[in-house]
């Protein structure tokens, strides 16, 4: 059911906008995270912001030894275990910021480091089941970063037979079976089963109503029950791992043709969808 609150309920809530007039570094916000101390972090097209509820501390590329490597950001993630914020830049590699020591660390590809990060264009960072992180890159496939060893394991056409050499927007891991799911810019969705060493890709088929609705996959979510949700350029679907088919939500007109940029599932089993030009849809 799509939850659209009636006016009588909506009037009980107030909405506060936070803009550059309040100190935000840029009005184009690409990602938000809350760290373990309660601060809100806001990534923008022009710098990183830490918000304490009243004021902002802004971080830019301004110090070659201890700052962001680039101001144009794509994604941020509070580390699953450590006091570290992971920062994906558009063209300047992966950054980590230890918010206890206030130390930045930058990961850039280097020819003399085969187990280093594979690309400087980072599109998504997501938690791994083992407490490490997954990194989607636009050019170089998917990386798994092992924090203990400081090494990156690469998943791309050179390491995985049949892997699609396409641009990647997003990645997530299904903690129920350790499959990783990959969302491509133009090539649909794929999964890689690390236990079985099986890679499989899925694309839109005009003649198959159970296929992916569009080949641009913008967001992915594997929820706590192991269900996999896929946000595409034309709506959201749920992937059935047993039948390997897609359950479409085309009957909900509000989201049937909208681009879904982000998906979240709350503790009360409510699905939240961030839509292009459509606000937020809330589905029970």
Short mmCIF file of C-alpha atoms in Angstrom, two decimals:
data_model
loop_
_atom_site.label_atom_id
_atom_site.label_comp_id
_atom_site.label_asym_id
_atom_site.label_seq_id
_atom_site.Cartn_x
_atom_site.Cartn_y
_atom_site.Cartn_z
CA UNK A 1 0.00 0.00 0.00
CA UNK A 2 1.31 3.47 -0.88
CA UNK A 3 0.99 5.70 2.15
CA UNK A 4 -0.11 9.22 1.29
CA UNK A 5 -0.93 11.06 4.55
CA UNK A 6 -4.18 13.05 4.48
CA UNK A 7 -4.04 16.80 5.02
CA UNK A 8 -5.33 16.52 8.62
CA UNK A 9 -2.38 14.29 9.51
CA UNK A 10 0.16 16.21 7.45
CA UNK A 11 -0.68 19.43 9.35
CA UNK A 12 0.64 17.86 12.58
CA UNK A 13 4.18 17.97 11.21
CA UNK A 14 6.49 20.86 10.43
CA UNK A 15 9.10 20.85 7.70
CA UNK A 16 12.34 22.74 8.07
CA UNK A 17 14.58 23.36 5.10
CA UNK A 18 18.33 23.65 5.52
CA UNK A 19 20.02 25.56 2.73
CA UNK A 20 23.20 27.43 1.90
CA UNK A 21 21.71 30.39 3.79
CA UNK A 22 22.08 28.27 6.94
CA UNK A 23 25.69 27.38 6.14
CA UNK A 24 25.38 24.30 3.94
CA UNK A 25 28.28 24.28 1.48
CA UNK A 26 26.16 23.55 -1.60
CA UNK A 27 22.48 23.08 -2.42
CA UNK A 28 23.04 19.86 -4.44
CA UNK A 29 22.99 17.17 -1.72
CA UNK A 30 24.00 13.69 -2.89
CA UNK A 31 24.18 11.64 0.33
CA UNK A 32 23.47 11.82 4.08
CA UNK A 33 24.76 9.71 6.99
CA UNK A 34 24.73 9.81 10.80
CA UNK A 35 27.87 8.84 12.66
CA UNK A 36 28.18 6.96 15.96
CA UNK A 37 28.43 10.19 17.96
CA UNK A 38 25.16 11.53 16.55
CA UNK A 39 26.44 14.08 14.06
CA UNK A 40 24.78 14.30 10.64
CA UNK A 41 27.10 14.29 7.64
CA UNK A 42 25.94 15.77 4.34
CA UNK A 43 27.81 15.20 1.08
CA UNK A 44 27.32 17.72 -1.70
CA UNK A 45 28.63 18.65 -5.13
CA UNK A 46 30.91 21.12 -3.35
CA UNK A 47 32.35 19.71 -0.14
CA UNK A 48 31.39 17.72 2.95
CA UNK A 49 29.37 19.09 5.87
CA UNK A 50 29.08 18.03 9.52
CA UNK A 51 25.84 19.24 11.12
CA UNK A 52 25.23 19.36 14.87
CA UNK A 53 21.62 20.54 14.66
CA UNK A 54 22.52 24.21 14.75
CA UNK A 55 25.62 24.87 12.69
CA UNK A 56 27.89 23.36 10.05
CA UNK A 57 31.54 22.45 9.92
CA UNK A 58 32.61 22.30 6.28
CA UNK A 59 35.36 20.17 4.74
CA UNK A 60 36.97 20.89 1.39
CA UNK A 61 39.99 19.96 -0.65
CA UNK A 62 42.37 22.49 0.86
CA UNK A 63 45.25 20.65 2.53
CA UNK A 64 47.41 18.19 0.57
CA UNK A 65 48.25 16.27 3.76
CA UNK A 66 44.93 16.10 5.63
CA UNK A 67 41.78 16.98 3.70
CA UNK A 68 39.36 15.70 1.10
CA UNK A 69 41.00 14.73 -2.17
CA UNK A 70 38.14 16.29 -4.13
CA UNK A 71 35.07 18.45 -3.46
CA UNK A 72 32.60 16.75 -5.83
CA UNK A 73 31.16 13.83 -3.88
CA UNK A 74 28.89 10.88 -4.72
CA UNK A 75 28.23 8.93 -1.53
CA UNK A 76 29.12 8.67 2.17
CA UNK A 77 28.88 5.77 4.62
CA UNK A 78 29.47 5.54 8.36
CA UNK A 79 31.66 2.49 8.83
CA UNK A 80 29.79 -0.60 10.15
CA UNK A 81 32.18 -0.94 13.10
CA UNK A 82 34.78 1.83 13.30
CA UNK A 83 34.58 5.58 13.90
CA UNK A 84 35.25 6.26 10.25
CA UNK A 85 33.26 8.04 7.58
CA UNK A 86 33.84 6.70 4.06
CA UNK A 87 33.57 9.28 1.29
CA UNK A 88 33.18 8.54 -2.42
CA UNK A 89 34.40 11.28 -4.73
CA UNK A 90 33.42 11.63 -8.35
CA UNK A 91 36.93 11.73 -9.77
CA UNK A 92 39.37 11.85 -6.83
CA UNK A 93 39.29 8.38 -5.30
CA UNK A 94 38.03 7.04 -1.99
CA UNK A 95 38.48 9.01 1.23
CA UNK A 96 38.16 7.91 4.83
CA UNK A 97 37.80 10.32 7.74
CA UNK A 98 38.41 9.14 11.30
CA UNK A 99 36.16 11.47 13.26
CA UNK A 100 37.90 10.69 16.54
CA UNK A 101 41.43 11.53 15.36
CA UNK A 102 40.19 13.89 12.58
CA UNK A 103 42.55 12.25 10.13
CA UNK A 104 41.84 11.85 6.42
CA UNK A 105 43.17 8.98 4.35
CA UNK A 106 42.99 8.91 0.54
CA UNK A 107 42.91 5.82 -1.70
CA UNK A 108 43.87 6.32 -5.34
CA UNK A 109 44.77 3.72 -7.99
CA UNK A 110 48.48 3.20 -8.57
CA UNK A 111 50.19 0.99 -11.13
CA UNK A 112 52.68 -0.26 -8.53
CA UNK A 113 49.85 -1.42 -6.21
CA UNK A 114 47.86 -4.24 -7.85
CA UNK A 115 45.89 -4.76 -4.63
CA UNK A 116 45.04 -1.06 -4.37
CA UNK A 117 41.75 0.53 -5.32
CA UNK A 118 40.83 -0.03 -8.97
CA UNK A 119 39.48 3.42 -9.96
CA UNK A 120 39.36 7.06 -8.92
CA UNK A 121 35.64 7.37 -9.86
CA UNK A 122 33.66 5.99 -6.87
CA UNK A 123 29.89 5.79 -7.24
CA UNK A 124 28.74 3.85 -4.16
CA UNK A 125 29.99 2.54 -0.81
CA UNK A 126 28.03 -0.13 1.08
CA UNK A 127 28.64 -2.37 4.11
CA UNK A 128 29.99 -5.90 3.72
CA UNK A 129 28.79 -8.82 5.84
CA UNK A 130 32.30 -9.31 7.24
CA UNK A 131 32.44 -5.74 8.60
CA UNK A 132 34.43 -4.38 5.69
CA UNK A 133 33.09 -2.35 2.77
CA UNK A 134 32.07 -2.72 -0.87
CA UNK A 135 33.02 -0.04 -3.37
CA UNK A 136 31.32 0.45 -6.74
CA UNK A 137 33.43 2.25 -9.32
CA UNK A 138 32.21 3.76 -12.55
CA UNK A 139 35.11 2.44 -14.63
CA UNK A 140 36.78 -0.43 -12.77
CA UNK A 141 34.15 -2.85 -11.50
CA UNK A 142 33.55 -3.53 -7.80
CA UNK A 143 36.14 -3.63 -5.00
CA UNK A 144 36.01 -5.26 -1.57
CA UNK A 145 38.21 -3.44 0.93
CA UNK A 146 39.72 -5.44 3.79
CA UNK A 147 40.44 -2.96 6.58
CA UNK A 148 42.77 -5.32 8.46
CA UNK A 149 45.11 -5.98 5.55
CA UNK A 150 44.55 -2.67 3.78
CA UNK A 151 43.99 -4.46 0.47
CA UNK A 152 41.32 -4.34 -2.22
CA UNK A 153 39.93 -7.44 -3.94
CA UNK A 154 38.79 -6.66 -7.47
CA UNK A 155 35.66 -8.00 -9.16
CA UNK A 156 35.76 -7.13 -12.86
CA UNK A 157 36.17 -8.77 -16.29
CA UNK A 158 39.79 -9.64 -15.50
CA UNK A 159 38.94 -11.60 -12.34
CA UNK A 160 35.40 -12.94 -12.90
CA UNK A 161 34.53 -14.91 -16.08
CA UNK A 162 31.63 -13.34 -17.94
CA UNK A 163 31.62 -10.15 -15.87
CA UNK A 164 29.95 -7.29 -17.78
CA UNK A 165 32.43 -4.50 -18.52
CA UNK A 166 29.90 -1.71 -17.99
CA UNK A 167 29.67 1.44 -15.92
CA UNK A 168 28.40 0.77 -12.39
CA UNK A 169 26.15 2.96 -10.25
CA UNK A 170 25.64 0.85 -7.15
CA UNK A 171 26.45 -2.35 -5.24
CA UNK A 172 25.03 -4.17 -2.22
CA UNK A 173 25.52 -7.52 -0.48
CA UNK A 174 22.73 -9.88 0.53
CA UNK A 175 23.83 -10.91 4.03
CA UNK A 176 21.64 -14.03 3.84
CA UNK A 177 23.76 -15.68 1.15
CA UNK A 178 26.76 -13.37 0.56
CA UNK A 179 25.76 -12.62 -3.00
CA UNK A 180 26.77 -9.21 -4.25
CA UNK A 181 24.33 -7.32 -6.48
CA UNK A 182 25.53 -4.80 -9.03
CA UNK A 183 23.53 -2.03 -10.70
CA UNK A 184 24.76 -0.83 -14.08
CA UNK A 185 24.33 2.45 -15.90
CA UNK A 186 23.09 0.79 -19.10
CA UNK A 187 23.43 -2.98 -18.67
CA UNK A 188 20.79 -3.84 -16.08
CA UNK A 189 21.46 -5.74 -12.85
CA UNK A 190 23.80 -8.62 -12.06
CA UNK A 191 24.71 -10.76 -9.10
CA UNK A 192 27.89 -12.59 -8.25
CA UNK A 193 27.62 -15.61 -5.96
CA UNK A 194 31.04 -15.73 -4.31
CA UNK A 195 30.49 -19.18 -2.81
CA UNK A 196 29.48 -20.80 -6.10
CA UNK A 197 31.64 -18.52 -8.30
CA UNK A 198 28.60 -17.74 -10.44
CA UNK A 199 28.00 -14.41 -12.18
CA UNK A 200 24.68 -13.69 -13.87
CA UNK A 201 23.30 -10.56 -15.49
CA UNK A 202 19.66 -9.53 -16.09
CA UNK A 203 18.34 -7.02 -18.59
CA UNK A 204 15.03 -5.54 -19.67
CA UNK A 205 13.02 -7.56 -22.18
CA UNK A 206 10.04 -5.91 -23.89
CA UNK A 207 8.40 -9.31 -24.33
CA UNK A 208 8.82 -10.48 -20.73
CA UNK A 209 6.67 -8.76 -18.05
CA UNK A 210 8.77 -10.48 -15.36
CA UNK A 211 11.99 -8.88 -16.56
CA UNK A 212 13.74 -5.77 -15.26
CA UNK A 213 11.67 -2.67 -16.17
CA UNK A 214 14.71 -0.66 -17.31
CA UNK A 215 18.41 -1.27 -17.87
CA UNK A 216 19.61 1.68 -15.80
CA UNK A 217 19.76 0.52 -12.18
CA UNK A 218 20.19 3.44 -9.80
CA UNK A 219 19.76 1.86 -6.37
CA UNK A 220 19.81 -1.51 -4.62
CA UNK A 221 18.74 -2.78 -1.22
CA UNK A 222 19.05 -6.26 0.27
CA UNK A 223 16.89 -6.09 3.39
CA UNK A 224 17.19 -8.02 6.65
CA UNK A 225 14.92 -10.79 5.31
CA UNK A 226 17.13 -11.31 2.28
CA UNK A 227 14.75 -9.65 -0.16
CA UNK A 228 16.46 -7.70 -2.93
CA UNK A 229 14.92 -4.41 -4.09
CA UNK A 230 16.03 -2.71 -7.30
CA UNK A 231 15.44 0.94 -8.12
CA UNK A 232 15.53 1.60 -11.86
CA UNK A 233 14.99 4.51 -14.22
CA UNK A 234 11.37 3.29 -14.47
CA UNK A 235 10.22 2.25 -11.02
CA UNK A 236 11.15 -0.27 -8.35
CA UNK A 237 11.00 -4.07 -8.44
CA UNK A 238 11.74 -6.94 -6.07
CA UNK A 239 13.97 -9.76 -7.24
CA UNK A 240 12.89 -13.32 -6.48
CA UNK A 241 16.11 -15.30 -6.01
CA UNK A 242 14.35 -18.65 -6.41
CA UNK A 243 12.63 -17.97 -9.73
CA UNK A 244 15.10 -15.25 -10.79
CA UNK A 245 12.22 -13.03 -11.86
CA UNK A 246 11.19 -9.50 -10.96
CA UNK A 247 8.03 -8.51 -9.10
CA UNK A 248 6.93 -5.17 -10.48
CA UNK A 249 4.94 -2.55 -8.62
CA UNK A 250 3.41 -1.12 -11.79
CA UNK A 251 -0.04 -0.92 -10.21
CA UNK A 252 1.16 1.96 -8.03
CA UNK A 253 0.96 4.82 -10.50
CA UNK A 254 2.92 7.21 -8.29
CA UNK A 255 6.11 5.18 -8.73
CA UNK A 256 5.54 3.14 -11.91
CA UNK A 257 7.57 5.37 -14.22
CA UNK A 258 9.72 7.31 -11.77
CA UNK A 259 13.48 7.00 -11.41
CA UNK A 260 14.26 5.58 -7.95
CA UNK A 261 17.50 7.06 -6.63
CA UNK A 262 17.53 5.46 -3.18
CA UNK A 263 15.73 2.71 -1.24
CA UNK A 264 15.50 2.26 2.52
CA UNK A 265 13.53 -0.16 4.70
CA UNK A 266 12.59 0.99 8.19
CA UNK A 267 12.39 -1.29 11.23
CA UNK A 268 8.58 -1.44 10.93
CA UNK A 269 8.84 -2.93 7.41
CA UNK A 270 8.04 0.30 5.57
CA UNK A 271 9.79 0.88 2.26
CA UNK A 272 11.00 4.42 1.58
CA UNK A 273 11.78 5.40 -2.02
CA UNK A 274 13.57 8.57 -3.12
CA UNK A 275 12.09 9.52 -6.50
CA UNK A 276 13.24 11.83 -9.26
CA UNK A 277 10.76 14.73 -9.42
CA UNK A 278 8.42 12.72 -7.20
CA UNK A 279 9.51 13.34 -3.62
CA UNK A 280 9.42 10.30 -1.34
CA UNK A 281 7.08 7.33 -1.70
CA UNK A 282 6.34 5.25 1.39
CA UNK A 283 5.12 1.69 0.84
CA UNK A 284 3.81 -0.66 3.53
#
